[in-house]
Short mmCIF file of C-alpha atoms and ligand atoms in Angstrom, two decimals:
data_model
loop_
_atom_site.label_atom_id
_atom_site.label_comp_id
_atom_site.label_asym_id
_atom_site.label_seq_id
_atom_site.Cartn_x
_atom_site.Cartn_y
_atom_site.Cartn_z
CA MET A 103 64.66 27.98 -61.00
CA SER A 104 63.50 26.91 -57.45
CA PRO A 105 63.12 29.79 -54.83
CA LEU A 106 65.76 27.92 -53.03
CA ALA A 107 68.22 27.95 -55.63
CA TRP A 108 67.52 31.76 -56.19
CA THR A 109 68.21 31.98 -52.29
CA SER A 110 71.76 30.43 -53.15
CA VAL A 111 72.45 32.56 -56.35
CA PHE A 112 71.88 35.73 -54.26
CA LEU A 113 73.87 34.55 -51.40
CA SER A 114 77.05 33.64 -53.28
CA LEU A 115 76.50 36.92 -55.39
CA THR A 116 76.53 38.73 -51.91
CA THR A 117 79.42 36.94 -50.46
CA THR A 118 81.60 37.65 -53.44
CA LEU A 119 80.71 41.35 -53.93
CA ARG A 120 81.36 41.82 -50.25
CA ALA A 121 84.26 39.84 -50.14
CA ASN A 122 86.39 42.63 -51.79
CA SER A 123 85.13 45.29 -49.95
CA VAL A 124 85.75 44.07 -46.20
CA GLY A 125 89.45 43.47 -46.45
CA GLU A 126 91.53 40.29 -47.16
CA SER A 127 90.22 36.95 -45.99
CA ALA A 128 92.89 34.65 -44.65
CA LEU A 129 92.15 31.20 -45.65
CA THR A 130 93.69 29.25 -43.33
CA TYR A 131 93.13 27.35 -40.59
CA GLN A 132 95.45 29.31 -37.96
CA PRO A 133 94.14 32.84 -36.72
CA GLN A 134 95.92 35.30 -38.15
CA PRO A 135 96.07 39.16 -37.30
CA TYR A 136 93.57 41.09 -39.32
CA THR A 137 93.26 44.96 -39.95
CA ILE A 138 89.92 46.21 -40.87
CA ASN A 139 90.38 48.36 -44.28
CA VAL A 140 87.07 48.69 -45.95
CA ASP A 141 87.43 49.66 -49.77
CA PRO A 142 86.82 53.50 -49.56
CA ASN A 143 85.13 53.39 -53.09
CA VAL A 144 82.32 51.16 -51.05
CA ILE A 145 82.10 53.68 -48.51
CA GLU A 146 81.66 56.39 -50.86
CA GLU A 147 79.12 54.66 -53.10
CA ILE A 148 76.91 54.13 -49.88
CA ARG A 149 77.56 57.81 -48.87
CA LEU A 150 76.27 58.65 -52.54
CA LYS A 151 73.10 56.68 -52.02
CA VAL A 152 72.63 58.26 -48.44
CA SER A 153 72.94 61.47 -49.96
CA LYS A 154 69.85 60.76 -52.45
CA TYR A 155 67.80 59.78 -49.56
CA GLN A 156 64.05 60.91 -50.34
CA PRO A 157 62.34 61.89 -47.36
CA THR A 158 59.33 60.21 -46.24
CA PRO A 159 56.71 63.00 -44.86
CA ASP A 160 55.74 62.59 -41.38
CA THR A 161 51.82 62.25 -40.87
CA ASN A 162 50.14 63.82 -37.94
CA ALA A 163 50.65 60.81 -35.94
CA PRO A 164 52.32 61.13 -32.47
CA PRO A 165 55.97 60.62 -32.83
CA TRP A 166 56.81 56.94 -32.67
CA PHE A 167 53.17 55.87 -33.61
CA ASP A 168 53.96 54.97 -36.79
CA GLY A 169 57.67 54.57 -36.76
CA PRO A 170 60.57 56.48 -35.90
CA PRO A 171 60.05 60.21 -36.88
CA ALA A 172 60.83 61.41 -40.27
CA SER A 173 62.74 64.29 -39.11
CA THR A 174 65.12 62.28 -36.85
CA ILE A 175 65.81 59.77 -39.73
CA SER A 176 66.19 63.07 -42.02
CA SER A 177 68.64 64.27 -39.78
CA ILE A 178 70.98 61.17 -39.20
CA ALA A 179 70.70 60.85 -43.16
CA LYS A 180 72.16 64.20 -43.49
CA TYR A 181 74.46 63.64 -41.02
CA TRP A 182 75.84 60.52 -42.72
CA ALA A 183 76.00 62.18 -46.12
CA GLU A 184 78.01 65.34 -44.90
CA GLU A 185 79.73 64.59 -41.51
CA TYR A 186 80.34 60.74 -40.95
CA ASN A 187 83.86 59.72 -41.59
CA TRP A 188 84.31 55.95 -41.45
CA THR A 189 88.16 56.28 -41.78
CA THR A 190 88.31 57.51 -38.31
CA ILE A 191 86.25 54.98 -36.96
CA GLN A 192 88.25 52.31 -38.59
CA THR A 193 91.56 53.47 -37.39
CA ALA A 194 90.03 53.44 -34.03
CA ILE A 195 88.57 50.21 -34.05
CA ASN A 196 92.03 48.89 -35.34
CA ALA A 197 94.05 50.74 -32.61
CA ASN A 198 91.51 49.53 -29.78
CA PHE A 199 91.42 46.04 -30.23
CA SER A 200 93.42 42.85 -31.21
CA HIS A 201 91.80 41.65 -34.90
CA PHE A 202 91.96 38.05 -35.85
CA TYR A 203 90.44 36.16 -38.99
CA THR A 204 90.42 32.55 -38.91
CA THR A 205 88.73 29.41 -40.70
CA VAL A 206 86.92 27.24 -38.52
CA SER A 207 85.62 23.29 -39.70
CA PRO A 208 83.36 22.12 -37.00
CA THR A 209 83.02 18.50 -37.41
CA SER A 210 79.30 18.54 -35.73
CA PRO A 211 76.13 16.60 -37.60
CA HIS A 212 74.47 20.35 -37.45
CA TYR A 213 77.26 21.91 -39.37
CA ASN A 214 80.66 20.44 -41.05
CA ALA A 215 81.84 22.98 -43.69
CA SER A 216 84.50 25.72 -43.19
CA VAL A 217 83.50 29.01 -42.03
CA ASP A 218 85.43 32.18 -41.97
CA LEU A 219 85.44 34.51 -38.58
CA HIS A 220 86.25 37.76 -37.73
CA PHE A 221 86.97 38.11 -34.17
CA ILE A 222 88.39 40.01 -31.37
CA HIS A 223 90.72 37.95 -29.20
CA GLU A 224 92.29 40.07 -26.27
CA ARG A 225 94.22 37.97 -24.14
CA SER A 226 95.14 38.59 -20.51
CA PRO A 227 98.58 39.08 -19.34
CA ARG A 228 97.33 37.12 -16.43
CA GLU A 229 98.21 33.53 -16.38
CA ASP A 230 94.98 32.65 -13.94
CA ALA A 231 92.86 34.15 -16.48
CA THR A 232 89.69 32.45 -17.74
CA PRO A 233 88.49 31.98 -21.33
CA ILE A 234 85.20 34.00 -22.03
CA LEU A 235 83.15 34.15 -25.34
CA LEU A 236 80.96 36.91 -25.81
CA LEU A 237 78.02 36.40 -28.32
CA HIS A 238 76.13 39.37 -29.82
CA GLY A 239 72.78 39.62 -31.67
CA TRP A 240 70.92 41.90 -33.85
CA PRO A 241 71.48 44.94 -34.75
CA SER A 242 74.88 44.43 -33.45
CA THR A 243 78.43 43.02 -33.97
CA ASN A 244 81.32 42.25 -31.70
CA LEU A 245 81.79 45.82 -31.17
CA GLU A 246 78.92 45.57 -28.72
CA TRP A 247 81.45 44.39 -26.42
CA ARG A 248 84.10 47.29 -26.91
CA ASN A 249 83.37 48.96 -23.38
CA ILE A 250 83.91 45.52 -21.12
CA ILE A 251 86.59 44.13 -23.06
CA PRO A 252 89.69 45.91 -21.65
CA GLY A 253 88.16 45.47 -18.20
CA LEU A 254 87.89 41.91 -18.68
CA ALA A 255 91.18 41.34 -19.67
CA ASN A 256 93.06 43.88 -17.78
CA PRO A 257 91.08 44.43 -14.70
CA PRO A 258 92.79 47.41 -12.97
CA ASN A 259 92.61 45.59 -9.33
CA ALA A 260 94.78 42.41 -9.30
CA SER A 261 92.45 40.72 -6.99
CA ASP A 262 89.76 40.76 -9.49
CA PRO A 263 89.59 37.74 -12.10
CA ALA A 264 91.00 38.16 -15.34
CA PHE A 265 89.58 36.81 -18.58
CA HIS A 266 90.82 35.84 -21.99
CA VAL A 267 88.34 37.56 -24.34
CA VAL A 268 87.08 36.04 -27.51
CA ALA A 269 84.37 38.14 -29.37
CA PRO A 270 83.33 36.79 -32.64
CA SER A 271 81.05 38.30 -35.15
CA ILE A 272 78.51 36.13 -36.03
CA PRO A 273 78.58 35.26 -39.95
CA GLY A 274 77.22 37.98 -42.08
CA TYR A 275 77.62 40.44 -39.50
CA GLY A 276 80.53 43.34 -39.49
CA PHE A 277 83.63 41.52 -40.84
CA SER A 278 82.66 37.94 -40.80
CA PRO A 279 81.46 36.51 -44.19
CA ALA A 280 78.00 35.17 -44.63
CA LEU A 281 78.09 31.37 -44.27
CA ASN A 282 79.14 30.74 -48.08
CA GLY A 283 77.18 27.24 -48.63
CA SER A 284 73.67 26.13 -48.78
CA ARG A 285 71.94 27.89 -45.50
CA VAL A 286 68.75 25.68 -45.99
CA ASN A 287 69.42 23.73 -42.64
CA VAL A 288 71.34 26.16 -40.87
CA THR A 289 70.47 26.34 -37.12
CA ARG A 290 71.45 27.76 -33.99
CA GLN A 291 73.01 24.45 -33.23
CA SER A 292 75.00 25.06 -36.42
CA TYR A 293 76.39 28.40 -34.86
CA ALA A 294 76.69 26.51 -31.61
CA ALA A 295 79.04 24.31 -33.33
CA ILE A 296 80.76 26.78 -35.16
CA PHE A 297 81.58 29.03 -31.93
CA ASP A 298 82.86 26.03 -30.00
CA ALA A 299 85.11 25.14 -32.86
CA LEU A 300 86.77 28.44 -32.77
CA MET A 301 87.11 28.09 -28.96
CA GLN A 302 88.65 24.80 -29.39
CA GLN A 303 91.06 26.10 -32.25
CA LEU A 304 92.29 28.76 -29.89
CA GLY A 305 93.17 26.09 -27.21
CA TYR A 306 90.20 26.98 -24.71
CA PRO A 307 88.58 23.39 -23.84
CA GLN A 308 86.56 24.99 -21.40
CA TYR A 309 85.03 28.49 -21.28
CA ILE A 310 82.65 31.02 -19.85
CA LEU A 311 79.68 32.41 -22.12
CA TYR A 312 78.27 35.86 -21.91
CA SER A 313 75.04 36.12 -24.25
CA THR A 314 72.77 38.56 -25.32
CA ASP A 315 69.81 38.65 -27.71
CA LEU A 316 70.12 36.29 -30.75
CA GLY A 317 73.33 35.07 -29.01
CA PHE A 318 71.19 34.03 -26.09
CA GLY A 319 69.38 31.47 -28.54
CA ILE A 320 72.98 30.32 -29.81
CA ALA A 321 74.16 29.91 -26.06
CA LEU A 322 71.13 27.93 -25.31
CA SER A 323 72.42 25.36 -27.98
CA LEU A 324 76.27 25.38 -26.55
CA VAL A 325 75.18 24.61 -23.03
CA VAL A 326 73.35 21.49 -24.26
CA ASP A 327 75.49 20.33 -27.41
CA HIS A 328 78.65 21.59 -25.91
CA GLN A 329 77.88 21.26 -22.03
CA PRO A 330 81.45 20.09 -20.48
CA HIS A 331 82.91 22.80 -22.24
CA ILE A 332 81.05 25.47 -20.60
CA ILE A 333 82.15 26.98 -17.22
CA ASN A 334 79.09 29.12 -16.41
CA HIS A 335 76.36 30.74 -19.12
CA ILE A 336 75.94 34.43 -18.18
CA SER A 337 73.50 36.10 -20.23
CA ASP A 338 71.77 39.77 -20.02
CA PHE A 339 68.92 38.64 -21.96
CA TYR A 340 67.83 35.38 -20.42
CA LEU A 341 64.22 34.90 -21.57
CA ALA A 342 61.69 32.93 -19.64
CA ARG A 343 58.71 31.32 -21.70
CA VAL A 344 55.20 32.14 -20.46
CA THR A 345 53.61 28.63 -21.40
CA PRO A 346 50.35 27.80 -22.35
CA SER A 347 49.21 27.08 -19.18
CA ASP A 348 50.41 30.33 -17.56
CA GLN A 349 48.34 32.02 -20.44
CA ALA A 350 45.51 29.98 -19.39
CA ARG A 351 45.77 31.15 -15.50
CA PHE A 352 46.45 34.97 -16.91
CA ASP A 353 43.10 34.65 -18.90
CA ALA A 354 41.06 33.15 -15.75
CA ASN A 355 42.77 36.05 -13.85
CA GLN A 356 44.34 33.47 -11.35
CA THR A 357 47.84 34.65 -11.87
CA SER A 358 49.55 36.90 -9.14
CA PRO A 359 50.08 40.55 -9.55
CA GLU A 360 53.94 39.69 -10.43
CA GLU A 361 52.77 37.19 -12.77
CA THR A 362 50.56 39.12 -14.43
CA ALA A 363 53.24 42.01 -15.06
CA TYR A 364 55.67 39.38 -16.55
CA ILE A 365 52.98 37.76 -18.73
CA GLN A 366 51.82 41.41 -20.11
CA SER A 367 55.35 42.57 -20.58
CA SER A 368 56.28 39.32 -22.35
CA ASN A 369 52.96 39.43 -24.45
CA ALA A 370 53.70 42.85 -25.50
CA PHE A 371 57.41 41.93 -26.51
CA PHE A 372 56.42 38.88 -28.33
CA GLY A 373 53.52 40.78 -29.86
CA PRO A 374 53.52 44.17 -31.55
CA HIS A 375 57.01 44.70 -31.01
CA SER A 376 58.22 41.56 -32.68
CA GLY A 377 56.72 42.35 -36.17
CA TYR A 378 60.31 42.75 -37.31
CA SER A 379 61.28 39.56 -35.98
CA HIS A 380 58.30 37.59 -37.61
CA MET A 381 59.34 39.27 -40.88
CA HIS A 382 62.95 38.25 -40.39
CA SER A 383 62.05 34.61 -39.39
CA THR A 384 59.88 34.03 -42.28
CA PHE A 385 60.92 36.07 -45.75
CA PRO A 386 63.97 37.60 -44.84
CA LEU A 387 65.07 37.98 -48.61
CA THR A 388 61.79 39.57 -49.27
CA LEU A 389 62.56 41.99 -46.85
CA ALA A 390 66.31 42.11 -47.85
CA TYR A 391 65.96 43.32 -51.60
CA ALA A 392 64.65 46.78 -50.02
CA LEU A 393 67.02 47.10 -47.00
CA ASN A 394 70.09 45.90 -48.95
CA ASP A 395 69.24 48.87 -51.36
CA SER A 396 68.91 51.61 -49.29
CA PRO A 397 71.06 52.45 -46.55
CA VAL A 398 69.13 54.95 -44.74
CA GLY A 399 65.81 52.37 -45.11
CA PHE A 400 67.68 49.93 -43.51
CA LEU A 401 69.09 52.35 -40.76
CA ALA A 402 65.33 53.41 -40.02
CA TRP A 403 64.29 49.68 -39.74
CA MET A 404 66.95 48.84 -37.33
CA TYR A 405 66.91 52.35 -35.58
CA HIS A 406 63.25 51.57 -34.66
CA ILE A 407 64.19 48.20 -32.80
CA ASP A 408 67.39 49.51 -31.32
CA GLN A 409 65.51 52.74 -29.85
CA THR A 410 62.58 50.42 -28.48
CA VAL A 411 64.79 48.37 -26.31
CA SER A 412 67.28 51.27 -25.36
CA ASP A 413 67.00 53.38 -22.37
CA ARG A 414 68.77 56.56 -23.80
CA PRO A 415 69.06 57.94 -27.29
CA THR A 416 71.97 56.60 -29.42
CA SER A 417 74.45 59.01 -31.04
CA HIS A 418 74.28 59.80 -34.68
CA GLU A 419 77.94 58.13 -35.03
CA GLU A 420 76.99 54.94 -33.31
CA ILE A 421 73.77 54.40 -35.07
CA VAL A 422 75.32 55.15 -38.50
CA THR A 423 78.35 52.97 -37.82
CA LYS A 424 75.90 50.34 -36.35
CA ALA A 425 73.99 50.14 -39.56
CA LEU A 426 77.03 50.33 -41.77
CA LEU A 427 78.26 47.28 -40.11
CA LEU A 428 75.24 45.24 -40.73
CA PHE A 429 74.78 46.81 -44.13
CA LEU A 430 78.46 45.94 -45.62
CA PRO A 431 78.20 42.17 -45.37
CA GLY A 432 74.55 42.27 -46.84
CA VAL A 433 71.53 42.66 -44.81
CA TYR A 434 70.03 39.59 -45.96
CA ASN A 435 73.01 37.76 -44.35
CA ASN A 436 72.40 38.98 -40.85
CA VAL A 437 68.44 39.40 -40.68
CA ARG A 438 68.33 35.55 -41.78
CA LEU A 439 69.76 34.63 -38.49
CA TYR A 440 66.22 35.09 -37.00
CA LYS A 441 64.79 32.12 -39.23
CA GLU A 442 68.05 30.22 -38.36
CA ILE A 443 67.92 30.83 -34.41
CA PHE A 444 64.01 30.07 -34.27
CA ALA A 445 64.54 26.81 -36.10
CA PRO A 446 63.23 24.23 -35.99
CA SER A 447 60.76 25.13 -33.44
CA THR A 448 59.81 28.70 -32.89
CA ALA A 449 60.27 28.29 -29.02
CA TRP A 450 62.87 30.60 -27.60
CA VAL A 451 63.72 28.45 -24.69
CA PRO A 452 63.06 24.70 -25.28
CA ASP A 453 61.43 22.62 -22.41
CA VAL A 454 64.95 21.46 -21.37
CA ARG A 455 66.55 21.93 -17.79
CA PHE A 456 69.78 23.46 -18.46
CA THR A 457 72.22 22.17 -15.97
CA VAL A 458 75.32 24.20 -16.52
CA PRO A 459 75.57 27.17 -13.91
CA THR A 460 73.73 30.04 -15.23
CA SER A 461 74.21 33.81 -14.30
CA ILE A 462 71.15 36.12 -15.01
CA LEU A 463 71.64 39.94 -15.23
CA GLN A 464 68.47 41.60 -15.77
CA PHE A 465 68.44 45.24 -16.95
CA GLY A 466 65.69 47.28 -17.04
CA GLY A 467 64.48 50.67 -18.61
CA ASP A 468 63.33 49.26 -21.83
CA MET A 469 59.54 47.57 -22.27
CA TYR A 470 61.04 44.20 -20.94
CA TYR A 471 61.59 44.52 -17.25
CA PRO A 472 59.33 42.88 -14.75
CA ASP A 473 61.29 40.53 -12.29
CA MET A 474 61.87 37.29 -13.96
CA ALA A 475 63.61 35.48 -11.41
CA ASN A 476 60.89 33.08 -10.52
CA TRP A 477 60.44 32.17 -14.25
CA THR A 478 64.22 31.78 -14.94
CA TYR A 479 64.54 29.07 -12.18
CA ARG A 480 62.21 26.77 -14.11
CA THR A 481 64.68 26.32 -17.16
CA ALA A 482 67.97 27.35 -15.83
CA ASN A 483 70.56 26.12 -13.25
CA VAL A 484 70.62 29.82 -11.62
CA THR A 485 73.63 30.21 -9.60
CA TYR A 486 73.41 34.23 -9.54
CA PHE A 487 70.59 36.72 -10.24
CA ALA A 488 70.63 40.46 -10.06
CA ARG A 489 68.56 43.28 -11.48
CA HIS A 490 68.76 46.89 -12.67
CA ASP A 491 66.34 49.37 -13.30
CA LYS A 492 68.49 50.77 -16.19
CA GLY A 493 70.89 49.33 -19.10
CA ALA A 494 68.02 48.05 -21.13
CA HIS A 495 68.99 45.86 -24.13
CA PHE A 496 72.79 46.97 -24.42
CA PRO A 497 73.99 46.94 -20.91
CA ALA A 498 77.55 46.02 -22.02
CA VAL A 499 77.63 49.34 -23.94
CA VAL A 500 76.01 51.88 -21.72
CA GLU A 501 76.55 50.41 -18.14
CA PRO A 502 79.82 48.43 -18.75
CA GLU A 503 80.63 49.02 -15.10
CA LEU A 504 77.80 47.29 -13.52
CA VAL A 505 78.22 44.37 -16.12
CA LEU A 506 82.03 43.98 -14.98
CA GLY A 507 81.07 44.38 -11.47
CA HIS A 508 78.70 41.16 -11.72
CA ILE A 509 81.37 39.16 -13.97
CA ARG A 510 83.74 39.78 -11.25
CA THR A 511 81.59 38.76 -8.45
CA ILE A 512 80.54 35.86 -9.92
CA PHE A 513 83.98 34.61 -10.41
CA ALA A 514 85.51 36.11 -7.07
CA GLU A 515 87.87 33.63 -5.84
C1 NAG B 154 88.36 61.63 -42.29
O1 NAG B 154 89.04 61.55 -41.09
C2 NAG B 154 90.61 61.23 -41.67
C3 NAG B 154 91.56 61.24 -40.50
O2 NAG B 154 90.87 60.17 -39.33
C4 NAG B 154 90.97 62.38 -42.56
O3 NAG B 154 92.34 62.18 -42.96
C5 NAG B 154 90.03 62.50 -43.68
O4 NAG B 154 90.44 63.76 -44.41
C6 NAG B 154 88.45 62.89 -43.31
N1 NAG B 154 87.60 62.79 -44.47
C7 NAG B 154 86.84 63.86 -44.57
C8 NAG B 154 85.88 63.29 -45.75
O5 NAG B 154 86.64 64.58 -43.84
C1 NAG B 155 89.07 53.73 -28.69
O1 NAG B 155 89.71 54.22 -27.42
C2 NAG B 155 89.39 55.64 -27.49
C3 NAG B 155 90.01 55.86 -25.94
O2 NAG B 155 91.19 54.95 -25.79
C4 NAG B 155 88.00 56.04 -26.93
O3 NAG B 155 87.75 57.27 -27.06
C5 NAG B 155 87.30 55.24 -28.29
O4 NAG B 155 85.87 55.67 -28.23
C6 NAG B 155 87.60 54.08 -28.91
N1 NAG B 155 86.88 53.57 -29.94
C7 NAG B 155 86.54 52.53 -30.02
C8 NAG B 155 85.55 52.16 -31.37
O5 NAG B 155 86.10 51.67 -29.09
C1 NAG B 156 78.41 16.86 -43.79
O1 NAG B 156 77.20 17.23 -43.49
C2 NAG B 156 76.36 16.89 -44.64
C3 NAG B 156 75.06 17.35 -44.56
O2 NAG B 156 74.80 17.32 -43.41
C4 NAG B 156 76.36 15.40 -44.68
O3 NAG B 156 75.86 14.91 -46.12
C5 NAG B 156 77.88 15.03 -44.78
O4 NAG B 156 78.04 13.42 -44.93
C6 NAG B 156 78.94 15.32 -43.77
N1 NAG B 156 80.21 15.39 -43.55
C7 NAG B 156 80.78 14.65 -42.79
C8 NAG B 156 82.41 14.43 -42.83
O5 NAG B 156 80.37 14.42 -41.59
C1 NAG B 157 90.73 45.43 -4.98
O1 NAG B 157 89.79 44.62 -4.52
C2 NAG B 157 89.90 44.32 -3.14
C3 NAG B 157 89.23 42.91 -2.93
O2 NAG B 157 88.18 43.18 -3.28
C4 NAG B 157 89.81 45.27 -2.33
O3 NAG B 157 89.57 45.06 -0.79
C5 NAG B 157 90.49 46.69 -2.80
O4 NAG B 157 90.00 47.64 -1.81
C6 NAG B 157 90.59 46.83 -3.83
N1 NAG B 157 91.46 47.83 -4.49
C7 NAG B 157 91.36 48.81 -4.96
C8 NAG B 157 92.41 50.02 -5.44
O5 NAG B 157 90.18 49.19 -5.61
C1 NAG B 158 83.15 28.07 -48.64
O1 NAG B 158 84.45 28.44 -47.89
C2 NAG B 158 85.07 27.58 -48.24
C3 NAG B 158 86.51 27.71 -47.09
O2 NAG B 158 86.47 29.25 -47.13
C4 NAG B 158 85.80 26.91 -49.67
O3 NAG B 158 86.45 26.01 -49.49
C5 NAG B 158 84.52 26.55 -50.41
O4 NAG B 158 84.63 26.37 -51.75
C6 NAG B 158 83.54 27.83 -50.33
N1 NAG B 158 82.11 27.11 -50.86
C7 NAG B 158 81.58 28.19 -51.89
C8 NAG B 158 80.40 27.43 -52.06
O5 NAG B 158 81.93 29.15 -51.97
C1 NAG B 159 67.98 19.80 -45.15
O1 NAG B 159 67.22 18.74 -44.38
C2 NAG B 159 66.35 18.25 -44.91
C3 NAG B 159 65.42 17.22 -43.57
O2 NAG B 159 66.29 17.03 -42.43
C4 NAG B 159 67.10 17.01 -45.70
O3 NAG B 159 66.05 16.19 -46.35
C5 NAG B 159 68.02 17.74 -46.70
O4 NAG B 159 68.66 16.97 -47.43
C6 NAG B 159 69.17 18.90 -45.93
N1 NAG B 159 69.77 19.97 -47.02
C7 NAG B 159 71.03 20.02 -47.13
C8 NAG B 159 71.46 20.92 -47.87
O5 NAG B 159 71.58 19.51 -45.73
C1 NAG B 160 39.00 38.79 -15.54
O1 NAG B 160 38.96 40.35 -14.95
C2 NAG B 160 38.69 41.28 -15.89
C3 NAG B 160 38.70 42.52 -15.50
O2 NAG B 160 39.51 42.69 -14.33
C4 NAG B 160 37.28 40.61 -16.41
O3 NAG B 160 36.64 41.69 -17.43
C5 NAG B 160 37.24 39.17 -16.77
O4 NAG B 160 35.97 38.96 -17.17
C6 NAG B 160 37.86 38.35 -15.74
N1 NAG B 160 37.58 37.01 -16.28
C7 NAG B 160 37.60 36.21 -15.71
C8 NAG B 160 37.83 34.83 -16.59
O5 NAG B 160 37.17 36.01 -14.36
C1 NAG B 161 58.58 34.84 -6.57
O1 NAG B 161 57.91 33.37 -5.96
C2 NAG B 161 57.59 33.53 -4.64
C3 NAG B 161 57.15 32.13 -3.84
O2 NAG B 161 55.99 31.93 -4.88
C4 NAG B 161 56.58 34.82 -4.36
O3 NAG B 161 56.45 34.82 -2.71
C5 NAG B 161 57.20 35.97 -5.02
O4 NAG B 161 56.27 37.00 -4.88
C6 NAG B 161 57.83 35.82 -6.44
N1 NAG B 161 58.31 36.99 -6.83
C7 NAG B 161 57.93 37.54 -8.09
C8 NAG B 161 58.64 38.79 -8.15
O5 NAG B 161 57.32 37.25 -8.40
C1 NAG B 162 74.09 23.46 -10.97
O1 NAG B 162 75.50 23.96 -11.05
C2 NAG B 162 75.88 23.70 -9.85
C3 NAG B 162 77.22 24.31 -10.03
O2 NAG B 162 78.14 23.77 -11.09
C4 NAG B 162 76.23 22.02 -9.68
O3 NAG B 162 76.69 21.65 -8.37
C5 NAG B 162 74.47 21.59 -9.63
O4 NAG B 162 74.53 20.06 -9.59
C6 NAG B 162 73.96 22.29 -10.77
N1 NAG B 162 72.49 21.61 -10.52
C7 NAG B 162 71.53 21.26 -11.31
C8 NAG B 162 70.35 21.29 -10.91
O5 NAG B 162 71.88 20.96 -12.71
#
């Protein structure tokens, strides 16, 4: 059997196994209300595996020198096995948001098969509301938006703009099943076609985009392939590429102090920090054999990256929920997105000038903070730019009021 055939077998097995565990898929072309209801036996099987976790002994290396401290991972594993209660969390997620399930059928040269999606759709009661599509990344799901959804759909101040919020989980994340056909040629353009088809199905011909992380990669394809549909692209993770000529000036000591800081930060981000990303985007299946088999091993892998780009610790409950929501659909199905987003070229930001008005929010507190304003003007039609020295990689989780404040300012009458 060829390696590609193995990929499909593994994928369809995973899809079949998980389909029973994440609730009933409504195979329909109209959105149906959806209640998250994970099979308790699946949760218990995972908990049993967690309870058998074999701690890895720490070395004498300083904390985080080789990875997250073993004591932290053991403490999270103990919490997961003994205290974590998925039922309570599931009840809150169901109660707090309006969940839907649908099938979209994009008619794009980049993707034309049917795709099942889980999404939160919080329609504003306000008649003047504008649709907004929120695109998360990895390690995350549509719950990344939990703290800003209420304030977008129902702003407390009637003079602030209101939004019809659409927050899908990317296929293979949370309760959106993995793409079920061959994924050989899936790219970020495929996901752009899928999410535009969702917005069109919901009756939102034009909409605002808010993107982060891998969702930013999808957004860049949306603003090119579906440009007339996009009112504004807001991103809290706008990457500006260091070109070979920037690098050459840097190597020759010809860059300004600001440029030097930016290039050093970018090189650190795409250098050692991105080891995980290189693995995800080259041999995700090889990696997934281990990660898919060990809930704690996967949590530790994910936790390392999560904490590196956070400016504050995450609670045990939050990190376990995040890990579980990527473990349930099968880890392979979400880490593979790196390969898809980076294809066909490994350039995050292609050499294109994006004409869609672009609002860039830069949040610091992690490793990636130097002022990037001058860099973003190179590729984007920047109509709004703001920076904060906190919030890091998950500002919608940790600084929801700052994010909401900017969105309100951008769309103030
Ligand atoms: C989890 O919480 C639910 C209520 O949300 C409760 O009924 C159940 O007993 C709890 N499970 C455990 C194992 O404590
Ligand atoms: C649900 O809402 C309650 C308060 O309304 C909040 O305490 C809780 O954190 C929310 N849970 C989620 C998953 O958003
Ligand atoms: C869908 O895409 C496949 C593969 O790219 C192609 O062979 C097929 O003709 C397409 N079908 C339609 C209806 O466009
Ligand atoms: C609502 O917003 C308007 C315009 O920004 C402001 O003048 C007013 O004070 C705000 N009201 C409240 C209750 O915050
Ligand atoms: C993929 O899903 C679609 C729609 O849900 C279904 O019609 C099709 O048979 C599935 N394909 C495979 C290979 O499972
Ligand atoms: C993937 O793309 C290649 C090159 O464009 C093409 O030869 C191949 O048929 C495609 N495979 C599928 C499954 O669409
Ligand atoms: C750049 O500066 C560093 C030290 O600041 C020096 O070691 C290096 O030789 C310089 N490179 C060039 C090309 O001038
Ligand atoms: C941005 O570019 C301007 C003009 O070249 C320069 O004066 C300024 O220092 C730059 N700012 C940063 C943060 O790089
Ligand atoms: C940037 O967006 C604005 C607002 O839509 C538009 O008027 C302008 O033409 C765009 N500029 C470029 C260079 O695309």
